[in-house]
Amino acid sequence: MIPRYSRPEMTAIWTPEARYAIWFEIEAHATEKLAELGVVPQSAADALWAWWATRPAIDVAAIDAIEAVTKHDVIAFLTWVAEQVGDEARFMHQGMTSSDVLDTTLAVQLARAADLLLADLDRLLEVIERRAREHKLTPTIGRSHGIHAEPVTFGLKLAQAYAEFDRCKTRLIAARADIATCAISGAVGTFANVDPRVEEHVAAALGLAVEPVSTQVIPRDRHAMFFATLGVIAGSIERVATEVRHLQRTEVLEAEEYFSPGQKGSSAMPHKRNPVLTENLTGLARMVRGYVTPALENVALWHERDISHSSVERYIGPDATITLDFALARLTGVIDKLLVYPERMQKNLDRMGGLVHSQRVLLALTQAGVSREDAYRLVQRNAMRVWESDGALSLQELLKADGEVTAALSPAEIDDKFDLGYHLKHVDTIFARVFGAA
């Protein structure tokens, strides 16, 4: 994580202070339940919570200094807390292992991060829907393989993005539920030295589910799915960013990123207005997807646990969530202020001499009794003349001058096949599917 691509609320989840606060809550809630079960004195739990009620500053430097000697982060933390609380702190961590604290903490952090990402998605969806409705009937050319295909609307392009990010939201909700599990089960997951009711108590206190069966750690398939979901969201961000980048190309220029007063596009060329935000989003998406493979490789730990996953998660936990949070917010801003040029869209629609209507003519010829092979040949030979003229010729007029075509279709029937509205007649139906009935 670098500050340039981070936002404060998400970053705050991953600070040492935030992590140690969760560690303390886990230890204190566990001690609280152990006291209720008669395993440790009630005074131990009371002492922990009494100290915490004073809102103590967590001395990260002091904990780091202890860890420099112990070479163990959880022991360093417990030692520091004992120095603050006193003798009663000796009852902390009864029957627990370090991973009980570390894994449960990571679950809390990822669940909180998911909540922020879900809020990001909600804001993005709101903006996409508003712009989609604004351009619901703004005609533009649809492209396949980068080549003009048939008419669509710019609103439909945005509706596609809305549906995709709505699916992302559904997946993230499921991934959040899957990752939000607590394990307080001891050294190999057997609860040999800690009652399962302690786990249930800590889980309830932290808003987590209990891990049904753990080893020393929570199974990493949960984490793999979580980060894979973030990777898919990043892919969806890049898809929209790539669309904007293509539409902003000088020879297309159907839409472009907002260019603010005083903004400069190039140190050498004063005329430049580059799609820098969506290019940046493309790079950020690559980074988020890059964290998916290490998460997948963490699944295959040795036996009841090894520590190979730990260094990976110290990187990817904060980096993936902070980067994706920033990217979602940036994309929301891009869509919100996106400059859309309907006149240029219409100009591009018209520039290839009506080729976008070729399929309608093909179908009309087959319905008039011409074989599909002959119909395709007739339309294509005229379409290629238009193509080779770079749109200077008109497909509509060439077809009306082609005796083989007019033997099957009258000039009026040919003209009818060049109606733009025909291609847009089901826009309302599609919008109702995506956004619900108006």
CSV table of C-alpha atoms in Angstrom, one decimal:
chain,number,residue,atom,x,y,z
A,1,MET,CA,0.0,0.0,0.0
A,2,ILE,CA,1.2,3.5,-0.8
A,3,PRO,CA,-0.6,6.6,0.4
A,4,ARG,CA,-1.2,7.8,-3.2
A,5,TYR,CA,-3.7,5.1,-3.8
A,6,SER,CA,-5.4,4.9,-0.4
A,7,ARG,CA,-8.3,6.4,1.5
A,8,PRO,CA,-8.3,7.0,5.3
A,9,GLU,CA,-11.2,4.9,6.4
A,10,MET,CA,-10.0,1.7,4.7
A,11,THR,CA,-6.4,2.3,5.7
A,12,ALA,CA,-7.5,2.7,9.4
A,13,ILE,CA,-8.6,-0.9,9.4
A,14,TRP,CA,-5.0,-2.1,8.8
A,15,THR,CA,-3.0,0.1,11.2
A,16,PRO,CA,-1.0,-1.6,14.0
A,17,GLU,CA,-3.2,0.2,16.6
A,18,ALA,CA,-6.4,-1.2,15.0
A,19,ARG,CA,-4.9,-4.7,14.8
A,20,TYR,CA,-3.8,-4.6,18.5
A,21,ALA,CA,-7.2,-3.3,19.6
A,22,ILE,CA,-8.8,-6.4,18.0
A,23,TRP,CA,-6.2,-8.7,19.6
A,24,PHE,CA,-7.1,-7.2,23.0
A,25,GLU,CA,-10.8,-7.6,22.4
A,26,ILE,CA,-10.4,-11.3,21.5
A,27,GLU,CA,-8.2,-11.9,24.6
A,28,ALA,CA,-10.6,-10.0,26.9
A,29,HIS,CA,-13.7,-11.7,25.6
A,30,ALA,CA,-12.1,-15.1,25.8
A,31,THR,CA,-11.0,-14.4,29.4
A,32,GLU,CA,-14.5,-13.1,30.2
A,33,LYS,CA,-16.0,-16.4,29.1
A,34,LEU,CA,-13.4,-18.4,30.9
A,35,ALA,CA,-14.3,-16.6,34.0
A,36,GLU,CA,-17.9,-17.4,33.5
A,37,LEU,CA,-17.0,-21.0,33.2
A,38,GLY,CA,-14.9,-20.9,36.3
A,39,VAL,CA,-11.6,-21.5,34.6
A,40,VAL,CA,-10.1,-18.2,35.6
A,41,PRO,CA,-11.0,-15.7,38.3
A,42,GLN,CA,-13.6,-13.1,37.4
A,43,SER,CA,-11.2,-10.5,38.7
A,44,ALA,CA,-9.0,-11.3,35.7
A,45,ALA,CA,-11.6,-10.3,33.2
A,46,ASP,CA,-12.6,-7.3,35.2
A,47,ALA,CA,-9.0,-6.1,35.3
A,48,LEU,CA,-8.7,-6.3,31.6
A,49,TRP,CA,-11.9,-4.5,30.8
A,50,ALA,CA,-11.2,-1.9,33.5
A,51,TRP,CA,-7.9,-1.1,31.9
A,52,TRP,CA,-9.5,-1.0,28.4
A,53,ALA,CA,-12.2,1.4,29.7
A,54,THR,CA,-9.5,4.0,30.3
A,55,ARG,CA,-9.0,4.2,26.5
A,56,PRO,CA,-5.2,3.5,26.8
A,57,ALA,CA,-2.9,4.5,23.9
A,58,ILE,CA,-1.4,1.4,22.4
A,59,ASP,CA,2.3,1.8,22.4
A,60,VAL,CA,3.3,0.2,19.1
A,61,ALA,CA,6.9,1.1,19.5
A,62,ALA,CA,7.1,-0.6,22.9
A,63,ILE,CA,5.5,-3.7,21.5
A,64,ASP,CA,7.9,-3.7,18.6
A,65,ALA,CA,10.8,-3.4,21.0
A,66,ILE,CA,9.6,-6.5,22.9
A,67,GLU,CA,9.1,-8.4,19.6
A,68,ALA,CA,12.7,-7.6,18.6
A,69,VAL,CA,13.7,-9.8,21.6
A,70,THR,CA,11.0,-12.5,21.6
A,71,LYS,CA,10.7,-12.8,17.8
A,72,HIS,CA,7.0,-13.4,18.3
A,73,ASP,CA,4.4,-10.8,17.8
A,74,VAL,CA,1.6,-12.2,19.9
A,75,ILE,CA,3.9,-12.9,22.9
A,76,ALA,CA,5.2,-9.4,22.6
A,77,PHE,CA,1.7,-8.0,22.7
A,78,LEU,CA,0.7,-10.2,25.7
A,79,THR,CA,3.9,-9.1,27.5
A,80,TRP,CA,3.1,-5.4,26.9
A,81,VAL,CA,-0.5,-5.8,28.1
A,82,ALA,CA,0.7,-7.6,31.2
A,83,GLU,CA,2.9,-4.7,32.0
A,84,GLN,CA,-0.1,-2.4,31.8
A,85,VAL,CA,-2.7,-4.5,33.5
A,86,GLY,CA,-0.6,-6.2,36.2
A,87,ASP,CA,-0.8,-9.7,37.7
A,88,GLU,CA,-4.3,-10.5,36.6
A,89,ALA,CA,-3.1,-10.5,33.0
A,90,ARG,CA,-1.5,-13.9,33.5
A,91,PHE,CA,-4.9,-15.5,32.9
A,92,MET,CA,-5.1,-14.2,29.3
A,93,HIS,CA,-4.6,-16.6,26.4
A,94,GLN,CA,-5.6,-19.7,28.5
A,95,GLY,CA,-5.7,-22.7,26.2
A,96,MET,CA,-5.3,-20.6,23.1
A,97,THR,CA,-2.7,-20.5,20.4
A,98,SER,CA,-1.4,-17.4,18.5
A,99,SER,CA,-3.4,-18.3,15.4
A,100,ASP,CA,-6.6,-18.1,17.4
A,101,VAL,CA,-5.9,-14.4,17.8
A,102,LEU,CA,-4.3,-13.8,14.4
A,103,ASP,CA,-6.9,-15.6,12.2
A,104,THR,CA,-9.9,-14.2,14.1
A,105,THR,CA,-8.4,-10.7,13.8
A,106,LEU,CA,-7.9,-11.2,10.1
A,107,ALA,CA,-11.5,-12.3,9.8
A,108,VAL,CA,-12.6,-9.1,11.5
A,109,GLN,CA,-10.4,-6.9,9.4
A,110,LEU,CA,-11.5,-8.5,6.1
A,111,ALA,CA,-15.2,-8.3,7.1
A,112,ARG,CA,-14.8,-4.6,8.0
A,113,ALA,CA,-13.0,-4.1,4.7
A,114,ALA,CA,-15.8,-5.8,2.8
A,115,ASP,CA,-18.3,-3.6,4.5
A,116,LEU,CA,-16.5,-0.5,3.1
A,117,LEU,CA,-16.2,-2.1,-0.3
A,118,LEU,CA,-19.9,-2.9,-0.3
A,119,ALA,CA,-20.6,0.8,0.5
A,120,ASP,CA,-18.3,1.7,-2.4
A,121,LEU,CA,-20.2,-0.6,-4.7
A,122,ASP,CA,-23.5,1.0,-3.6
A,123,ARG,CA,-22.3,4.5,-4.4
A,124,LEU,CA,-20.9,3.3,-7.8
A,125,LEU,CA,-24.2,1.5,-8.7
A,126,GLU,CA,-26.1,4.7,-7.8
A,127,VAL,CA,-24.0,6.8,-10.1
A,128,ILE,CA,-24.1,4.3,-13.0
A,129,GLU,CA,-27.9,4.0,-12.8
A,130,ARG,CA,-28.3,7.8,-12.9
A,131,ARG,CA,-26.0,8.1,-16.0
A,132,ALA,CA,-27.6,5.1,-17.6
A,133,ARG,CA,-31.1,6.6,-17.3
A,134,GLU,CA,-29.8,9.9,-18.6
A,135,HIS,CA,-28.5,8.2,-21.7
A,136,LYS,CA,-31.1,5.5,-22.0
A,137,LEU,CA,-32.0,6.4,-25.6
A,138,THR,CA,-28.7,8.0,-26.7
A,139,PRO,CA,-27.9,6.0,-29.8
A,140,THR,CA,-24.3,4.9,-30.4
A,141,ILE,CA,-22.5,2.3,-32.4
A,142,GLY,CA,-22.0,-1.1,-30.9
A,143,ARG,CA,-18.6,-2.6,-31.7
A,144,SER,CA,-17.5,-6.2,-31.9
A,145,HIS,CA,-13.8,-7.0,-32.4
A,146,GLY,CA,-13.4,-3.2,-32.3
A,147,ILE,CA,-15.4,-2.9,-35.6
A,148,HIS,CA,-18.8,-1.2,-36.1
A,149,ALA,CA,-21.5,-3.8,-35.6
A,150,GLU,CA,-25.1,-2.6,-34.9
A,151,PRO,CA,-26.6,0.3,-33.0
A,152,VAL,CA,-27.0,0.3,-29.2
A,153,THR,CA,-27.5,3.1,-26.7
A,154,PHE,CA,-25.0,4.6,-24.4
A,155,GLY,CA,-27.5,3.9,-21.6
A,156,LEU,CA,-27.3,0.2,-22.4
A,157,LYS,CA,-23.5,0.2,-22.1
A,158,LEU,CA,-23.9,1.7,-18.7
A,159,ALA,CA,-26.8,-0.8,-17.8
A,160,GLN,CA,-24.4,-3.6,-18.7
A,161,ALA,CA,-21.9,-2.1,-16.2
A,162,TYR,CA,-24.6,-1.8,-13.6
A,163,ALA,CA,-25.6,-5.4,-13.9
A,164,GLU,CA,-22.0,-6.5,-13.7
A,165,PHE,CA,-21.2,-4.5,-10.5
A,166,ASP,CA,-24.5,-5.7,-9.0
A,167,ARG,CA,-23.2,-9.3,-9.5
A,168,CYS,CA,-20.0,-8.2,-7.9
A,169,LYS,CA,-21.9,-7.0,-4.9
A,170,THR,CA,-23.7,-10.3,-4.6
A,171,ARG,CA,-20.4,-12.2,-4.7
A,172,LEU,CA,-18.8,-9.9,-2.2
A,173,ILE,CA,-21.7,-10.3,0.2
A,174,ALA,CA,-21.2,-14.1,0.0
A,175,ALA,CA,-17.4,-13.8,0.3
A,176,ARG,CA,-17.8,-11.6,3.4
A,177,ALA,CA,-20.1,-14.2,5.0
A,178,ASP,CA,-17.6,-16.9,4.2
A,179,ILE,CA,-14.6,-15.1,5.6
A,180,ALA,CA,-16.2,-13.9,8.8
A,181,THR,CA,-15.4,-16.9,11.0
A,182,CYS,CA,-13.8,-17.2,14.4
A,183,ALA,CA,-11.5,-19.9,15.6
A,184,ILE,CA,-10.6,-20.2,19.3
A,185,SER,CA,-9.8,-23.9,19.2
A,186,GLY,CA,-6.2,-24.3,20.4
A,187,ALA,CA,-3.0,-25.7,19.0
A,188,VAL,CA,-4.5,-28.2,16.5
A,189,GLY,CA,-8.2,-27.3,16.5
A,190,THR,CA,-9.3,-29.9,19.0
A,191,PHE,CA,-10.3,-27.6,21.9
A,192,ALA,CA,-8.1,-29.7,24.2
A,193,ASN,CA,-7.4,-26.8,26.5
A,194,VAL,CA,-10.2,-24.4,25.8
A,195,ASP,CA,-13.9,-24.9,25.9
A,196,PRO,CA,-15.8,-24.5,22.6
A,197,ARG,CA,-18.1,-22.1,24.4
A,198,VAL,CA,-15.3,-19.6,24.5
A,199,GLU,CA,-15.1,-19.6,20.8
A,200,GLU,CA,-18.8,-19.2,20.5
A,201,HIS,CA,-18.7,-16.2,23.0
A,202,VAL,CA,-15.9,-14.5,21.1
A,203,ALA,CA,-17.5,-15.0,17.8
A,204,ALA,CA,-20.8,-13.5,19.0
A,205,ALA,CA,-19.0,-10.5,20.5
A,206,LEU,CA,-17.2,-9.8,17.3
A,207,GLY,CA,-20.1,-10.5,14.9
A,208,LEU,CA,-18.5,-13.6,13.5
A,209,ALA,CA,-19.6,-17.2,12.9
A,210,VAL,CA,-17.7,-20.1,14.5
A,211,GLU,CA,-15.4,-22.0,12.2
A,212,PRO,CA,-17.1,-25.5,12.1
A,213,VAL,CA,-13.8,-27.4,12.0
A,214,SER,CA,-10.4,-25.8,12.1
A,215,THR,CA,-6.8,-27.0,12.5
A,216,GLN,CA,-4.4,-24.5,14.1
A,217,VAL,CA,-5.8,-22.1,11.6
A,218,ILE,CA,-9.0,-21.2,9.7
A,219,PRO,CA,-9.0,-23.1,6.3
A,220,ARG,CA,-7.5,-20.8,3.6
A,221,ASP,CA,-10.1,-21.7,1.0
A,222,ARG,CA,-12.2,-19.0,2.6
A,223,HIS,CA,-9.5,-16.4,2.1
A,224,ALA,CA,-8.8,-17.6,-1.5
A,225,MET,CA,-12.5,-17.1,-2.4
A,226,PHE,CA,-12.5,-13.6,-0.7
A,227,PHE,CA,-9.5,-12.4,-2.7
A,228,ALA,CA,-10.7,-14.0,-5.9
A,229,THR,CA,-13.9,-12.0,-5.5
A,230,LEU,CA,-11.8,-8.9,-5.1
A,231,GLY,CA,-10.0,-9.9,-8.3
A,232,VAL,CA,-13.2,-10.3,-10.2
A,233,ILE,CA,-14.4,-6.8,-9.1
A,234,ALA,CA,-11.0,-5.4,-10.3
A,235,GLY,CA,-11.6,-7.1,-13.6
A,236,SER,CA,-15.0,-5.4,-13.9
A,237,ILE,CA,-13.4,-2.0,-13.0
A,238,GLU,CA,-10.9,-2.6,-15.8
A,239,ARG,CA,-13.6,-3.5,-18.3
A,240,VAL,CA,-15.4,-0.2,-17.8
A,241,ALA,CA,-12.1,1.7,-17.7
A,242,THR,CA,-11.0,0.2,-21.0
A,243,GLU,CA,-14.3,1.1,-22.6
A,244,VAL,CA,-13.9,4.8,-21.5
A,245,ARG,CA,-10.3,4.7,-22.8
A,246,HIS,CA,-11.4,3.5,-26.2
A,247,LEU,CA,-14.3,6.0,-26.4
A,248,GLN,CA,-11.9,8.8,-25.6
A,249,ARG,CA,-9.5,8.1,-28.5
A,250,THR,CA,-9.3,11.2,-30.8
A,251,GLU,CA,-10.8,9.5,-33.8
A,252,VAL,CA,-13.7,8.1,-31.7
A,253,LEU,CA,-14.3,10.8,-29.0
A,254,GLU,CA,-17.8,9.7,-28.0
A,255,ALA,CA,-17.0,10.2,-24.3
A,256,GLU,CA,-14.1,11.4,-22.2
A,257,GLU,CA,-13.0,11.9,-18.7
A,258,TYR,CA,-13.7,15.3,-17.1
A,259,PHE,CA,-10.8,17.6,-17.7
A,260,SER,CA,-10.6,20.1,-14.9
A,261,PRO,CA,-9.6,23.7,-15.1
A,262,GLY,CA,-5.8,23.9,-14.8
A,263,GLN,CA,-5.3,20.3,-15.6
A,264,LYS,CA,-2.4,19.4,-18.0
A,265,GLY,CA,-2.1,16.3,-20.1
A,266,SER,CA,1.5,16.3,-21.2
A,267,SER,CA,4.7,18.1,-20.2
A,268,ALA,CA,5.6,18.3,-24.0
A,269,MET,CA,2.2,18.7,-25.8
A,270,PRO,CA,-0.1,21.3,-24.5
A,271,HIS,CA,-3.1,20.0,-26.5
A,272,LYS,CA,-3.3,16.7,-24.8
A,273,ARG,CA,-6.4,15.4,-22.9
A,274,ASN,CA,-5.4,11.9,-21.8
A,275,PRO,CA,-7.6,9.3,-20.1
A,276,VAL,CA,-5.3,9.2,-17.1
A,277,LEU,CA,-7.8,8.2,-14.5
A,278,THR,CA,-9.0,5.1,-16.4
A,279,GLU,CA,-5.5,4.2,-17.4
A,280,ASN,CA,-4.6,4.4,-13.7
A,281,LEU,CA,-7.6,2.2,-12.9
A,282,THR,CA,-6.3,-0.4,-15.4
A,283,GLY,CA,-3.0,-0.5,-13.5
A,284,LEU,CA,-4.7,-0.7,-10.1
A,285,ALA,CA,-6.9,-3.6,-11.4
A,286,ARG,CA,-3.8,-5.5,-12.4
A,287,MET,CA,-2.4,-5.1,-8.9
A,288,VAL,CA,-5.6,-6.4,-7.2
A,289,ARG,CA,-5.8,-9.4,-9.5
A,290,GLY,CA,-2.1,-10.0,-8.8
A,291,TYR,CA,-3.0,-10.8,-5.1
A,292,VAL,CA,-5.4,-13.6,-6.1
A,293,THR,CA,-2.7,-16.1,-7.0
A,294,PRO,CA,-0.9,-15.9,-3.7
A,295,ALA,CA,-4.2,-16.3,-1.9
A,296,LEU,CA,-4.9,-19.4,-3.9
A,297,GLU,CA,-1.5,-20.8,-3.1
A,298,ASN,CA,-2.1,-20.3,0.6
A,299,VAL,CA,-4.8,-23.0,0.6
A,300,ALA,CA,-2.4,-26.0,0.6
A,301,LEU,CA,-0.8,-25.6,4.0
A,302,TRP,CA,1.1,-28.5,5.6
A,303,HIS,CA,-0.9,-30.8,7.9
A,304,GLU,CA,-2.6,-28.8,10.7
A,305,ARG,CA,-0.7,-25.6,9.7
A,306,ASP,CA,2.5,-24.1,8.5
A,307,ILE,CA,3.4,-20.4,8.5
A,308,SER,CA,3.9,-19.9,4.7
A,309,HIS,CA,0.6,-18.1,4.5
A,310,SER,CA,1.4,-15.4,7.0
A,311,SER,CA,3.8,-13.2,5.1
A,312,VAL,CA,1.5,-13.4,2.1
A,313,GLU,CA,-1.5,-12.2,4.1
A,314,ARG,CA,0.4,-9.4,5.7
A,315,TYR,CA,0.8,-8.0,2.2
A,316,ILE,CA,-2.4,-8.8,0.4
A,317,GLY,CA,-4.9,-8.2,3.2
A,318,PRO,CA,-4.2,-4.4,3.4
A,319,ASP,CA,-2.9,-3.9,-0.2
A,320,ALA,CA,-5.8,-5.6,-2.0
A,321,THR,CA,-8.6,-4.0,0.0
A,322,ILE,CA,-7.0,-0.5,0.2
A,323,THR,CA,-6.3,-0.6,-3.6
A,324,LEU,CA,-9.7,-1.8,-4.5
A,325,ASP,CA,-11.4,0.7,-2.2
A,326,PHE,CA,-9.5,3.5,-3.9
A,327,ALA,CA,-10.2,2.1,-7.4
A,328,LEU,CA,-14.0,1.9,-6.8
A,329,ALA,CA,-14.1,5.4,-5.5
A,330,ARG,CA,-12.1,6.7,-8.5
A,331,LEU,CA,-14.3,4.8,-11.0
A,332,THR,CA,-17.4,6.3,-9.3
A,333,GLY,CA,-15.9,9.8,-9.9
A,334,VAL,CA,-15.1,9.0,-13.5
A,335,ILE,CA,-18.6,7.9,-14.3
A,336,ASP,CA,-20.2,10.7,-12.3
A,337,LYS,CA,-18.3,13.4,-14.3
A,338,LEU,CA,-18.0,11.6,-17.6
A,339,LEU,CA,-18.4,13.9,-20.6
A,340,VAL,CA,-20.7,12.3,-23.1
A,341,TYR,CA,-21.0,13.5,-26.7
A,342,PRO,CA,-24.2,12.3,-28.4
A,343,GLU,CA,-23.6,14.3,-31.6
A,344,ARG,CA,-20.2,12.5,-32.0
A,345,MET,CA,-21.9,9.2,-31.4
A,346,GLN,CA,-24.5,9.9,-34.1
A,347,LYS,CA,-21.7,11.0,-36.5
A,348,ASN,CA,-19.8,7.8,-35.9
A,349,LEU,CA,-23.1,5.8,-36.4
A,350,ASP,CA,-23.6,7.5,-39.8
A,351,ARG,CA,-20.0,7.4,-41.0
A,352,MET,CA,-20.0,4.0,-42.7
A,353,GLY,CA,-22.9,4.5,-45.1
A,354,GLY,CA,-25.5,2.5,-43.3
A,355,LEU,CA,-23.5,-0.7,-43.0
A,356,VAL,CA,-24.9,-1.2,-39.5
A,357,HIS,CA,-28.3,-2.1,-41.0
A,358,SER,CA,-26.9,-5.0,-43.1
A,359,GLN,CA,-28.4,-7.8,-41.0
A,360,ARG,CA,-31.9,-6.4,-41.4
A,361,VAL,CA,-31.6,-6.5,-45.2
A,362,LEU,CA,-30.1,-10.0,-45.0
A,363,LEU,CA,-33.1,-11.2,-43.0
A,364,ALA,CA,-35.6,-9.4,-45.2
A,365,LEU,CA,-34.2,-11.1,-48.3
A,366,THR,CA,-34.5,-14.6,-46.7
A,367,GLN,CA,-38.0,-13.8,-45.6
A,368,ALA,CA,-38.8,-12.8,-49.2
A,369,GLY,CA,-37.7,-16.2,-50.5
A,370,VAL,CA,-34.0,-15.7,-51.3
A,371,SER,CA,-31.7,-18.4,-49.9
A,372,ARG,CA,-29.5,-17.4,-47.0
A,373,GLU,CA,-26.4,-18.0,-49.1
A,374,ASP,CA,-27.6,-15.8,-51.9
A,375,ALA,CA,-28.9,-13.2,-49.6
A,376,TYR,CA,-25.6,-13.0,-47.7
A,377,ARG,CA,-23.8,-12.7,-51.1
A,378,LEU,CA,-26.0,-9.9,-52.3
A,379,VAL,CA,-25.7,-7.8,-49.2
A,380,GLN,CA,-22.0,-8.4,-48.7
A,381,ARG,CA,-21.0,-7.4,-52.2
A,382,ASN,CA,-22.8,-4.1,-51.8
A,383,ALA,CA,-21.5,-3.7,-48.2
A,384,MET,CA,-17.9,-4.2,-49.3
A,385,ARG,CA,-18.2,-1.4,-51.9
A,386,VAL,CA,-19.3,0.9,-49.0
A,387,TRP,CA,-16.5,-0.4,-46.8
A,388,GLU,CA,-13.9,0.2,-49.5
A,389,SER,CA,-15.2,3.7,-50.0
A,390,ASP,CA,-14.8,4.4,-46.3
A,391,GLY,CA,-18.5,5.2,-46.0
A,392,ALA,CA,-18.6,7.6,-48.9
A,393,LEU,CA,-21.1,5.3,-50.7
A,394,SER,CA,-24.6,4.5,-49.2
A,395,LEU,CA,-25.5,0.9,-48.7
A,396,GLN,CA,-29.2,1.9,-48.9
A,397,GLU,CA,-28.8,3.4,-52.3
A,398,LEU,CA,-26.5,0.6,-53.6
A,399,LEU,CA,-29.1,-2.0,-52.6
A,400,LYS,CA,-31.9,-0.1,-54.4
A,401,ALA,CA,-29.7,0.0,-57.5
A,402,ASP,CA,-29.0,-3.7,-57.4
A,403,GLY,CA,-31.4,-5.6,-59.6
A,404,GLU,CA,-31.0,-8.9,-57.8
A,405,VAL,CA,-31.9,-7.2,-54.6
A,406,THR,CA,-34.9,-5.3,-55.9
A,407,ALA,CA,-36.2,-8.4,-57.5
A,408,ALA,CA,-37.0,-9.5,-54.0
A,409,LEU,CA,-37.5,-6.2,-52.1
A,410,SER,CA,-39.1,-3.0,-53.2
A,411,PRO,CA,-37.2,0.3,-52.7
A,412,ALA,CA,-39.7,1.2,-49.9
A,413,GLU,CA,-39.0,-2.1,-48.2
A,414,ILE,CA,-35.3,-1.5,-48.4
A,415,ASP,CA,-35.7,2.0,-47.0
A,416,ASP,CA,-37.7,0.5,-44.1
A,417,LYS,CA,-34.7,-1.6,-43.1
A,418,PHE,CA,-32.6,1.4,-42.4
A,419,ASP,CA,-34.6,2.6,-39.4
A,420,LEU,CA,-32.5,3.3,-36.3
A,421,GLY,CA,-35.4,3.0,-34.0
A,422,TYR,CA,-35.8,-0.7,-34.9
A,423,HIS,CA,-32.6,-1.5,-33.1
A,424,LEU,CA,-33.7,0.3,-29.9
A,425,LYS,CA,-37.3,-1.1,-29.5
A,426,HIS,CA,-36.4,-3.3,-26.6
A,427,VAL,CA,-34.4,-0.9,-24.5
A,428,ASP,CA,-37.3,-0.5,-22.1
A,429,THR,CA,-37.4,-4.2,-21.6
A,430,ILE,CA,-33.7,-4.5,-20.9
A,431,PHE,CA,-33.8,-1.6,-18.5
A,432,ALA,CA,-36.7,-3.1,-16.6
A,433,ARG,CA,-34.6,-6.3,-16.3
A,434,VAL,CA,-31.6,-4.5,-14.9
A,435,PHE,CA,-33.2,-1.7,-12.8
A,436,GLY,CA,-36.7,-3.1,-12.2
A,437,ALA,CA,-40.0,-1.7,-13.4
A,438,ALA,CA,-40.1,2.1,-13.3
